Coordinates of C-alpha atoms in Angstrom, one line a residue:
M118 CA 0.0 0.0 0.0
K119 CA 1.3 3.4 -0.9
R120 CA 2.2 6.0 1.7
I121 CA 1.1 9.6 1.4
L122 CA 2.1 12.6 3.5
L123 CA -0.8 15.0 4.2
I124 CA 0.4 18.5 4.9
A125 CA -2.2 20.7 6.5
T126 CA -1.6 24.5 6.3
G127 CA -5.0 25.9 7.2
G128 CA -7.3 27.7 4.8
T129 CA -11.1 27.6 4.4
I130 CA -11.1 23.8 4.5
A131 CA -9.9 23.9 8.1
S132 CA -11.9 26.9 9.2
T133 CA -14.7 27.2 11.8
E134 CA -16.8 30.2 12.9
D135 CA -15.8 31.7 16.2
G136 CA -18.1 34.8 16.1
N137 CA -15.5 37.0 14.3
G138 CA -15.6 35.3 10.9
L139 CA -14.1 32.1 9.6
S140 CA -10.6 31.2 10.7
P141 CA -8.5 28.1 10.5
A142 CA -9.0 25.8 13.6
L143 CA -9.2 22.2 12.6
T144 CA -6.0 20.1 12.5
G145 CA -4.9 17.9 9.7
E146 CA -5.8 14.8 11.7
E147 CA -9.3 16.1 12.2
L148 CA -9.7 16.9 8.5
A149 CA -8.6 13.4 7.6
Q150 CA -11.0 11.9 10.1
S151 CA -13.8 13.9 8.5
V152 CA -13.5 11.8 5.3
P153 CA -13.7 8.2 6.4
E154 CA -13.7 7.1 2.7
I155 CA -10.0 7.7 2.5
S156 CA -9.1 5.3 5.3
G157 CA -8.5 2.3 3.1
L158 CA -6.8 4.1 0.2
C159 CA -3.3 4.4 1.6
E160 CA -1.1 4.7 4.6
L161 CA -1.6 8.4 5.6
D162 CA 0.8 10.4 7.6
V163 CA -0.2 13.9 8.7
V164 CA 1.9 16.9 9.5
Q165 CA 0.9 20.5 10.4
P166 CA 3.6 23.0 9.7
M167 CA 1.1 25.9 10.1
N168 CA -2.6 26.6 10.4
I169 CA -3.2 30.0 8.8
D170 CA -5.5 31.8 6.4
S171 CA -3.9 31.6 3.0
T172 CA -4.1 35.4 2.8
N173 CA -1.3 35.4 5.3
M174 CA 0.9 32.9 3.2
R175 CA 4.3 34.3 2.6
P176 CA 7.4 33.2 0.6
S177 CA 9.0 32.0 3.8
D178 CA 5.9 29.8 4.4
W179 CA 6.4 28.3 0.9
M180 CA 9.9 27.3 2.1
R181 CA 8.5 25.7 5.2
I182 CA 6.1 23.6 3.0
R183 CA 9.0 22.8 0.7
D184 CA 11.2 21.7 3.7
V185 CA 8.5 19.3 5.0
I186 CA 8.2 17.7 1.5
V187 CA 12.0 17.4 1.2
E188 CA 12.3 15.8 4.7
G189 CA 9.6 13.3 3.9
Y190 CA 10.5 12.7 0.3
A191 CA 12.3 9.4 0.6
D192 CA 9.7 7.8 2.9
H193 CA 6.5 8.7 0.9
D194 CA 5.0 8.0 -2.5
G195 CA 3.2 11.3 -2.8
F196 CA 2.1 14.5 -1.0
V197 CA -1.2 16.3 -0.6
V198 CA -1.1 19.9 0.7
L199 CA -4.3 21.3 2.2
H200 CA -4.2 25.0 1.5
G201 CA -6.5 28.0 1.4
T202 CA -7.8 28.9 -2.1
D203 CA -6.9 32.6 -2.2
T204 CA -3.1 32.1 -2.6
M205 CA -3.0 28.4 -3.6
S206 CA -2.0 29.3 -7.2
Y207 CA 1.1 31.2 -5.9
T208 CA 2.1 28.3 -3.6
A209 CA 1.6 25.7 -6.4
A210 CA 3.8 27.7 -8.7
A211 CA 6.5 28.3 -6.1
L212 CA 6.6 24.5 -5.3
S213 CA 6.9 23.8 -9.0
Y214 CA 10.2 25.7 -9.1
L215 CA 11.5 24.7 -5.7
I216 CA 10.9 21.0 -6.4
Q217 CA 11.4 20.2 -10.1
D218 CA 11.0 17.0 -12.1
S219 CA 9.5 15.2 -9.2
P220 CA 8.4 11.6 -10.1
K221 CA 6.3 11.7 -7.0
P222 CA 3.1 13.8 -7.2
I223 CA 2.7 16.9 -5.0
V224 CA -1.0 17.8 -5.0
L225 CA -2.5 21.0 -3.5
T226 CA -6.2 21.2 -2.7
G227 CA -8.6 23.0 -0.4
S228 CA -12.3 24.0 -0.5
Q229 CA -14.7 26.8 -1.0
K230 CA -16.7 25.9 2.1
P231 CA -15.3 24.6 5.4
M232 CA -15.1 20.9 6.2
G233 CA -17.9 21.3 8.8
N234 CA -20.4 22.9 6.4
P235 CA -23.2 20.5 5.4
F236 CA -22.8 21.5 1.8
T237 CA -19.0 21.5 1.7
D238 CA -16.9 20.6 -1.3
A239 CA -14.0 19.7 1.0
K240 CA -14.6 16.0 1.3
L241 CA -14.7 15.3 -2.4
N242 CA -11.7 17.5 -3.1
L243 CA -9.6 15.7 -0.4
Y244 CA -10.7 12.3 -1.6
Q245 CA -10.0 13.0 -5.3
S246 CA -6.7 14.6 -4.4
L247 CA -5.6 11.4 -2.7
L248 CA -6.8 9.4 -5.6
Y249 CA -4.8 11.5 -8.0
A250 CA -1.7 11.4 -5.8
L251 CA -1.9 7.6 -5.7
D252 CA -2.2 7.2 -9.4
E253 CA 0.9 5.8 -11.0
H254 CA 0.8 8.3 -13.8
S255 CA 0.8 11.4 -11.5
H256 CA 3.9 13.4 -11.0
D257 CA 5.2 17.0 -10.4
V258 CA 3.2 19.7 -8.7
S259 CA -0.5 20.1 -9.5
I260 CA -3.8 21.5 -8.1
V261 CA -6.8 19.1 -7.8
F262 CA -10.0 21.0 -7.2
G263 CA -13.6 20.6 -8.4
G264 CA -12.8 17.4 -10.3
V265 CA -10.0 18.9 -12.4
A266 CA -6.2 18.5 -12.1
I267 CA -4.2 21.5 -13.2
A268 CA -0.5 21.9 -13.6
G269 CA 0.9 23.9 -10.7
T270 CA 2.2 26.7 -13.0
R271 CA -1.1 27.1 -14.9
A272 CA -3.7 27.5 -12.2
R273 CA -5.6 30.6 -11.3
K274 CA -8.5 31.2 -8.9
Q275 CA -11.3 32.4 -11.2
R276 CA -14.3 32.3 -8.9
T277 CA -14.8 33.3 -5.3
M278 CA -17.8 31.1 -4.4
S279 CA -18.4 28.4 -7.0
F280 CA -16.9 24.9 -6.4
N281 CA -15.1 25.0 -9.8
A282 CA -13.0 27.8 -8.4
F283 CA -9.8 27.2 -10.5
I284 CA -9.1 27.3 -14.2
S285 CA -6.1 26.2 -16.2
V286 CA -4.8 29.3 -18.1
N287 CA -3.4 28.9 -21.6
Y288 CA -2.8 25.2 -21.1
P289 CA -5.3 22.2 -21.0
P290 CA -6.1 20.6 -17.7
I291 CA -3.9 17.6 -16.9
A292 CA -6.9 15.4 -16.1
Y293 CA -10.5 15.3 -15.1
I294 CA -11.6 13.2 -12.1
R295 CA -15.1 11.6 -12.4
N296 CA -16.0 9.6 -9.3
D297 CA -13.1 7.2 -9.0
R298 CA -11.9 7.5 -12.6
I299 CA -9.0 9.7 -13.8
V300 CA -9.3 10.8 -17.4
R301 CA -6.0 12.2 -18.5
N302 CA -4.9 14.8 -21.1
G303 CA -2.4 13.1 -23.5
L304 CA 0.0 16.1 -23.3
H305 CA 0.9 15.3 -19.7
G306 CA 2.5 11.9 -19.9
T307 CA 4.1 9.6 -17.3
H308 CA 7.3 10.8 -15.7
Q309 CA 10.1 9.2 -17.7
G310 CA 12.8 9.6 -15.2
E311 CA 15.3 11.2 -17.5
S312 CA 16.5 13.5 -14.7
P313 CA 16.3 13.1 -10.9
V314 CA 14.2 15.3 -8.8
R315 CA 15.9 18.7 -8.1
F316 CA 15.4 20.6 -4.9
Y317 CA 16.1 24.4 -4.6
D318 CA 16.4 26.2 -1.3
N319 CA 16.8 29.9 -2.2
I320 CA 14.3 32.5 -3.4
D321 CA 14.3 36.3 -3.5
P322 CA 11.0 37.6 -2.2
R323 CA 11.8 41.2 -3.3
V324 CA 9.5 41.0 -6.4
F325 CA 6.6 43.5 -6.9
V326 CA 3.6 43.3 -9.3
L327 CA 2.8 46.7 -10.9
K328 CA -0.5 46.9 -12.8
L329 CA -0.6 49.8 -15.3
T330 CA -3.6 52.1 -15.2
P331 CA -4.3 55.1 -17.4
G332 CA -2.3 58.1 -16.1
V333 CA -0.1 56.1 -13.6
N334 CA 3.1 58.0 -12.8
P335 CA 6.3 56.3 -14.1
G336 CA 8.1 57.7 -11.1
I337 CA 6.6 54.8 -9.1
L338 CA 9.5 52.7 -10.3
D339 CA 12.0 55.0 -8.6
A340 CA 9.9 54.8 -5.4
L341 CA 10.1 50.9 -5.5
A342 CA 13.9 50.7 -6.2
D343 CA 15.0 50.6 -2.6
S344 CA 12.6 47.8 -1.7
Y345 CA 12.5 45.5 -4.7
D346 CA 14.9 43.7 -7.1
A347 CA 12.3 43.0 -9.8
V348 CA 9.0 44.3 -11.0
I349 CA 6.4 42.3 -12.9
L350 CA 4.7 44.9 -15.1
E351 CA 1.2 44.1 -16.2
T352 CA 0.8 46.0 -19.4
F353 CA -2.2 46.8 -21.5
G354 CA -3.5 44.3 -24.1
I355 CA -0.9 42.3 -25.9
G356 CA 1.9 44.4 -24.5
G357 CA 1.1 48.1 -24.7
I358 CA 3.0 50.5 -22.5
P359 CA 2.1 54.3 -22.4
E360 CA 4.7 56.7 -23.6
F361 CA 4.1 59.2 -20.8
G362 CA 2.4 59.3 -17.5
E363 CA 0.0 62.0 -16.3
S364 CA 3.0 64.0 -15.1
G365 CA 4.6 63.9 -18.5
E366 CA 7.5 61.7 -17.4
S367 CA 8.6 59.0 -19.9
F368 CA 7.8 55.4 -19.1
Q369 CA 10.6 54.2 -21.4
E370 CA 13.2 56.2 -19.5
A371 CA 11.9 55.0 -16.1
I372 CA 11.9 51.3 -17.2
F373 CA 15.3 51.5 -18.9
R374 CA 16.7 53.3 -15.8
W375 CA 15.4 50.4 -13.6
V376 CA 16.9 47.6 -15.6
D377 CA 20.2 49.5 -16.3
S378 CA 20.6 49.7 -12.5
G379 CA 20.9 45.9 -12.4
R380 CA 17.3 45.2 -11.6
T381 CA 14.8 43.0 -13.5
V382 CA 11.6 43.8 -15.3
V383 CA 9.2 41.1 -16.4
M384 CA 6.6 42.2 -19.0
T385 CA 3.2 40.5 -19.0
T386 CA -0.4 41.4 -19.8
Q387 CA -3.4 42.2 -17.8
V388 CA -5.5 40.1 -20.1
P389 CA -5.9 36.6 -18.7
E390 CA -5.7 34.6 -21.9
E391 CA -3.4 34.2 -25.0
G392 CA -0.4 36.0 -23.6
L393 CA 2.0 38.8 -24.5
D394 CA 3.7 39.8 -27.7
L395 CA 5.8 43.0 -27.4
G396 CA 6.5 43.1 -31.2
V397 CA 3.0 43.8 -32.4
Y398 CA 2.5 47.5 -31.5
E399 CA 4.9 50.4 -31.6
V400 CA 4.1 51.1 -27.9
G401 CA 5.6 47.8 -26.9
R402 CA 8.3 47.1 -29.6
A403 CA 10.9 49.4 -27.9
Y404 CA 11.1 46.9 -25.0
A405 CA 11.2 43.7 -27.0
D406 CA 15.0 43.1 -27.0
H407 CA 16.3 45.5 -24.3
P408 CA 18.7 43.7 -21.9
G409 CA 17.2 43.0 -18.5
I410 CA 13.6 43.0 -19.7
L411 CA 12.0 39.5 -19.7
R412 CA 8.8 38.5 -21.5
G413 CA 6.1 36.6 -19.6
D414 CA 4.6 35.3 -22.8
D415 CA 1.5 33.3 -21.9
M416 CA 2.4 32.7 -18.2
T417 CA 0.1 33.7 -15.3
T418 CA 1.1 36.6 -13.0
E419 CA 1.1 34.1 -10.1
T420 CA 3.6 31.9 -11.9
L421 CA 5.7 34.9 -13.0
V422 CA 6.0 36.0 -9.3
A423 CA 7.2 32.6 -8.2
K424 CA 9.5 32.0 -11.2
T425 CA 11.1 35.5 -10.9
M426 CA 11.7 34.9 -7.1
W427 CA 13.2 31.5 -7.9
A428 CA 15.4 32.8 -10.7
L429 CA 16.8 35.7 -8.7
G430 CA 17.3 33.3 -5.8
Q431 CA 19.7 31.3 -7.9
S432 CA 21.8 34.0 -9.5
R433 CA 22.5 37.7 -9.8
D434 CA 24.0 37.4 -13.3
A435 CA 21.6 38.8 -15.9
A436 CA 22.4 36.1 -18.5
E437 CA 21.9 33.3 -16.0
I438 CA 18.6 34.9 -14.7
Q439 CA 17.4 35.0 -18.3
R440 CA 18.4 31.4 -19.0
L441 CA 16.5 30.2 -15.9
F442 CA 13.5 32.4 -16.6
Y443 CA 13.1 31.0 -20.1
S444 CA 13.6 27.4 -19.2
Q445 CA 10.5 25.3 -19.2
V446 CA 9.3 24.0 -15.9
N447 CA 6.2 22.0 -15.3
H448 CA 4.5 23.2 -18.4
D449 CA 4.9 26.9 -17.5
R450 CA 5.9 27.7 -21.1
I451 CA 4.8 26.1 -24.4
P452 CA 7.8 26.3 -26.7
M453 CA 8.5 22.5 -26.4
E454 CA 5.0 21.7 -27.6
I455 CA 5.3 24.2 -30.5
M456 CA 8.6 22.7 -31.4
L457 CA 7.2 19.1 -31.4
L458 CA 4.3 20.3 -33.6
A459 CA 6.7 22.0 -36.0
L460 CA 8.8 18.8 -36.2
F461 CA 5.7 16.8 -36.9
V462 CA 4.7 19.1 -39.8
I463 CA 8.2 19.1 -41.2
F464 CA 8.5 15.3 -41.2
L465 CA 5.0 14.9 -42.6
V466 CA 5.9 17.1 -45.5
M467 CA 9.2 15.4 -46.0
F468 CA 7.9 11.9 -46.1
V469 CA 4.5 12.5 -47.8
G470 CA 5.3 15.5 -50.0
K471 CA 2.3 17.5 -51.5
T472 CA -0.2 15.2 -49.8
G473 CA 1.4 16.2 -46.4
V474 CA 1.1 19.9 -47.2
R475 CA -2.6 19.4 -48.1
A476 CA -3.1 17.4 -44.8
V477 CA -1.6 20.3 -42.8
L478 CA -3.9 22.7 -44.6
C479 CA -6.8 20.4 -43.7
F480 CA -5.8 20.5 -40.1
I481 CA -5.6 24.3 -40.0
L482 CA -8.9 24.6 -41.9
T483 CA -10.6 22.3 -39.4
I484 CA -9.3 24.2 -36.4
L485 CA -10.3 27.5 -37.8
T486 CA -13.8 26.3 -38.8
I487 CA -14.4 24.9 -35.3
W488 CA -13.2 28.0 -33.7
K489 CA -14.7 30.7 -35.9
V490 CA -17.9 28.9 -37.2
L491 CA -19.1 25.9 -35.2
V492 CA -18.6 27.2 -31.7
P493 CA -20.1 30.7 -32.4
F494 CA -23.2 29.0 -34.0
F495 CA -23.6 26.8 -31.0
L496 CA -23.3 29.7 -28.6
K497 CA -25.9 31.7 -30.6
G498 CA -28.4 28.9 -29.9
Y499 CA -28.8 27.3 -33.3
N500 CA -29.8 23.7 -33.4
P501 CA -26.6 21.7 -32.7
I502 CA -27.7 18.6 -34.6
W503 CA -28.4 20.4 -37.9
I504 CA -25.4 22.7 -37.5
G505 CA -23.2 19.7 -36.7
I506 CA -24.4 17.7 -39.7
A507 CA -23.9 20.6 -42.0
F508 CA -20.4 21.4 -40.6
T509 CA -19.3 17.7 -40.9
L510 CA -20.6 17.4 -44.5
I511 CA -18.9 20.6 -45.7
L512 CA -15.6 19.8 -43.9
S513 CA -15.6 16.2 -45.1
V514 CA -15.9 17.4 -48.7
M515 CA -13.1 20.0 -48.2
I516 CA -10.7 17.5 -46.6
I517 CA -11.3 14.6 -49.0
A518 CA -11.1 16.9 -52.0
L519 CA -7.9 18.7 -50.8
V520 CA -6.1 15.4 -50.0
Y521 CA -7.4 13.2 -52.8
G522 CA -8.7 15.6 -55.4
F523 CA -12.1 15.8 -57.0
G524 CA -13.4 12.7 -58.8
R525 CA -15.3 9.5 -58.4
R526 CA -13.2 8.4 -55.4
C527 CA -13.9 11.7 -53.7
A528 CA -17.7 11.4 -54.3
S529 CA -17.7 7.8 -53.1
A530 CA -15.7 8.7 -49.9
V531 CA -17.9 11.7 -49.1
S532 CA -21.0 9.6 -49.6
G533 CA -19.6 6.9 -47.3
T534 CA -18.6 9.4 -44.7
F535 CA -21.9 11.2 -44.7
L536 CA -23.8 7.9 -44.4
G537 CA -21.6 7.0 -41.4
V538 CA -22.2 10.4 -39.8
L539 CA -26.0 10.0 -40.1
V540 CA -25.9 6.5 -38.6
T541 CA -23.6 7.7 -35.7
C542 CA -25.9 10.7 -35.2
L543 CA -29.0 8.5 -34.9
L544 CA -27.2 6.1 -32.6
G545 CA -25.9 9.0 -30.4
M546 CA -29.3 10.5 -30.1
L547 CA -30.9 7.1 -29.4
F548 CA -28.5 6.0 -26.6
T549 CA -28.2 9.5 -25.1
D550 CA -32.0 9.5 -24.5
L551 CA -32.0 5.8 -23.6
F552 CA -29.3 6.2 -20.9
K553 CA -30.6 9.7 -19.9
I554 CA -27.2 11.3 -20.4
H555 CA -27.3 15.1 -19.8
G556 CA -25.0 17.4 -21.7
A557 CA -23.7 18.8 -18.4
V558 CA -21.4 15.8 -18.1
M559 CA -19.1 17.5 -20.5
S560 CA -16.1 19.3 -19.1
S561 CA -16.4 23.0 -18.6
S562 CA -20.2 22.9 -19.0
E563 CA -20.7 24.4 -15.6
S564 CA -18.4 27.3 -16.5
L565 CA -20.4 27.8 -19.7
L566 CA -23.7 28.1 -17.7
Y567 CA -22.1 30.5 -15.3
A568 CA -20.9 32.6 -18.2
G569 CA -24.4 33.4 -19.2
Y570 CA -25.4 30.6 -21.6
Q571 CA -28.1 29.1 -19.4
D572 CA -30.4 28.6 -22.4
L573 CA -28.0 26.3 -24.4
N574 CA -29.3 22.8 -25.0
L575 CA -26.2 21.0 -23.6
T576 CA -27.6 17.6 -24.3
R577 CA -28.0 18.3 -28.1
I578 CA -24.5 19.8 -28.1
F579 CA -23.3 16.5 -26.5
M580 CA -25.1 14.5 -29.2
A581 CA -23.5 16.6 -31.9
S582 CA -20.1 16.2 -30.4
I583 CA -20.4 12.4 -30.7
F584 CA -20.8 12.3 -34.5
I585 CA -18.5 15.3 -35.1
G586 CA -15.8 13.5 -33.1
A587 CA -16.3 10.3 -35.0
S588 CA -16.2 12.0 -38.4
G589 CA -12.4 11.9 -38.7
A590 CA -12.3 8.1 -38.3
L591 CA -15.3 7.8 -40.7
I592 CA -13.3 9.9 -43.4
D593 CA -10.3 7.5 -43.0
L594 CA -12.5 4.4 -43.2
S595 CA -14.5 5.7 -46.3
V596 CA -11.3 6.6 -48.1
D597 CA -9.7 3.2 -47.4
I598 CA -12.8 1.4 -48.6

């Protein structure tokens, strides 16, 4: 039986009402005893390095949690950290840099309601976190919350009250947990053991986040210089920085003065999704290649705080800080995935020639059509079945014609594909009704409803997804026949 170390740090999950508002009071042992279903899952050891509201979590507390994990690393198969939700993303990111390439899972979880609340989400979150920590494919640092496992560098608290409090930003969730079943994302494979776990014991907490607002005075950087070694600058849009503040002082001069003094600036965006690109607009291009200015790309601000603290804690050399900052850790950046995709395209074209080029065009066309046509039509409330059938037919004709050309083979393959889609559609509708499957079983459906799409027919969208998802295999089968 595997051995898990449960690390209790406080948070809402451990809170009780004492007349002055909720505050952490329950111990780790009491929390574990509140979920009797976990008793037979594993050998469970419990430690309590602190019992605080996560609002009071500091970088020094990250180090205390890190030390507990390091001390118990050899004797345990995995770790579950009970933590408040408000700063959980920061702690998950910090642990991702302090403990790298861990073959043993380090899982953070908590709850939106205290363990003692009759409608709490704490019991299921704790149970599923242990399930995930016990799974042989789990590794590195992650957050398990509301039935979703998220890489520790990609999590953000998006909702203050709902049970699906956390989202994965600019990267797919690692896995979904449904009852006792873990459904994994193929991008997050099993730890291969190429390199041993690496522990780091230094961080520099002198990092400040500055959010630009219209008219902000660039002189604020001079005011921060005595107290901070790095500033994470949340810019406008895709990387826009004003030329002047309300006082008329130049932002460019203030930023260059900061970095030329040996300090670090990390540029990111206030927009939650899709990231930063300083080269798009004139108001950002001047900073794109200036020494000492680092680009946050599509990383979250929480992760940028932790990574900058970690990088500055390892070195004061600008070149080494830059190397550490741009290294990929626990999926915090996506260059490796882009590189693999590029290699796939190159080899496809090399070995298949013109047909490979046409296949790549088909892939791009499919993605754009789903993104720009299918999803908007679904969100506008059009009948998903009819839209799905039309989408599948049109796309099948385009793909088969692009790859194989027009002709009798094309007509025959399109006919076979469309017949298969209709049969799959009818079977999907029949068995969805027969087994009374509701469309809300789909991932992110709850988020969709909270976002203002309560009138969507999720069940019909689920039916449409069945035959749309099967259409690729049907195209291959029809062409082969």
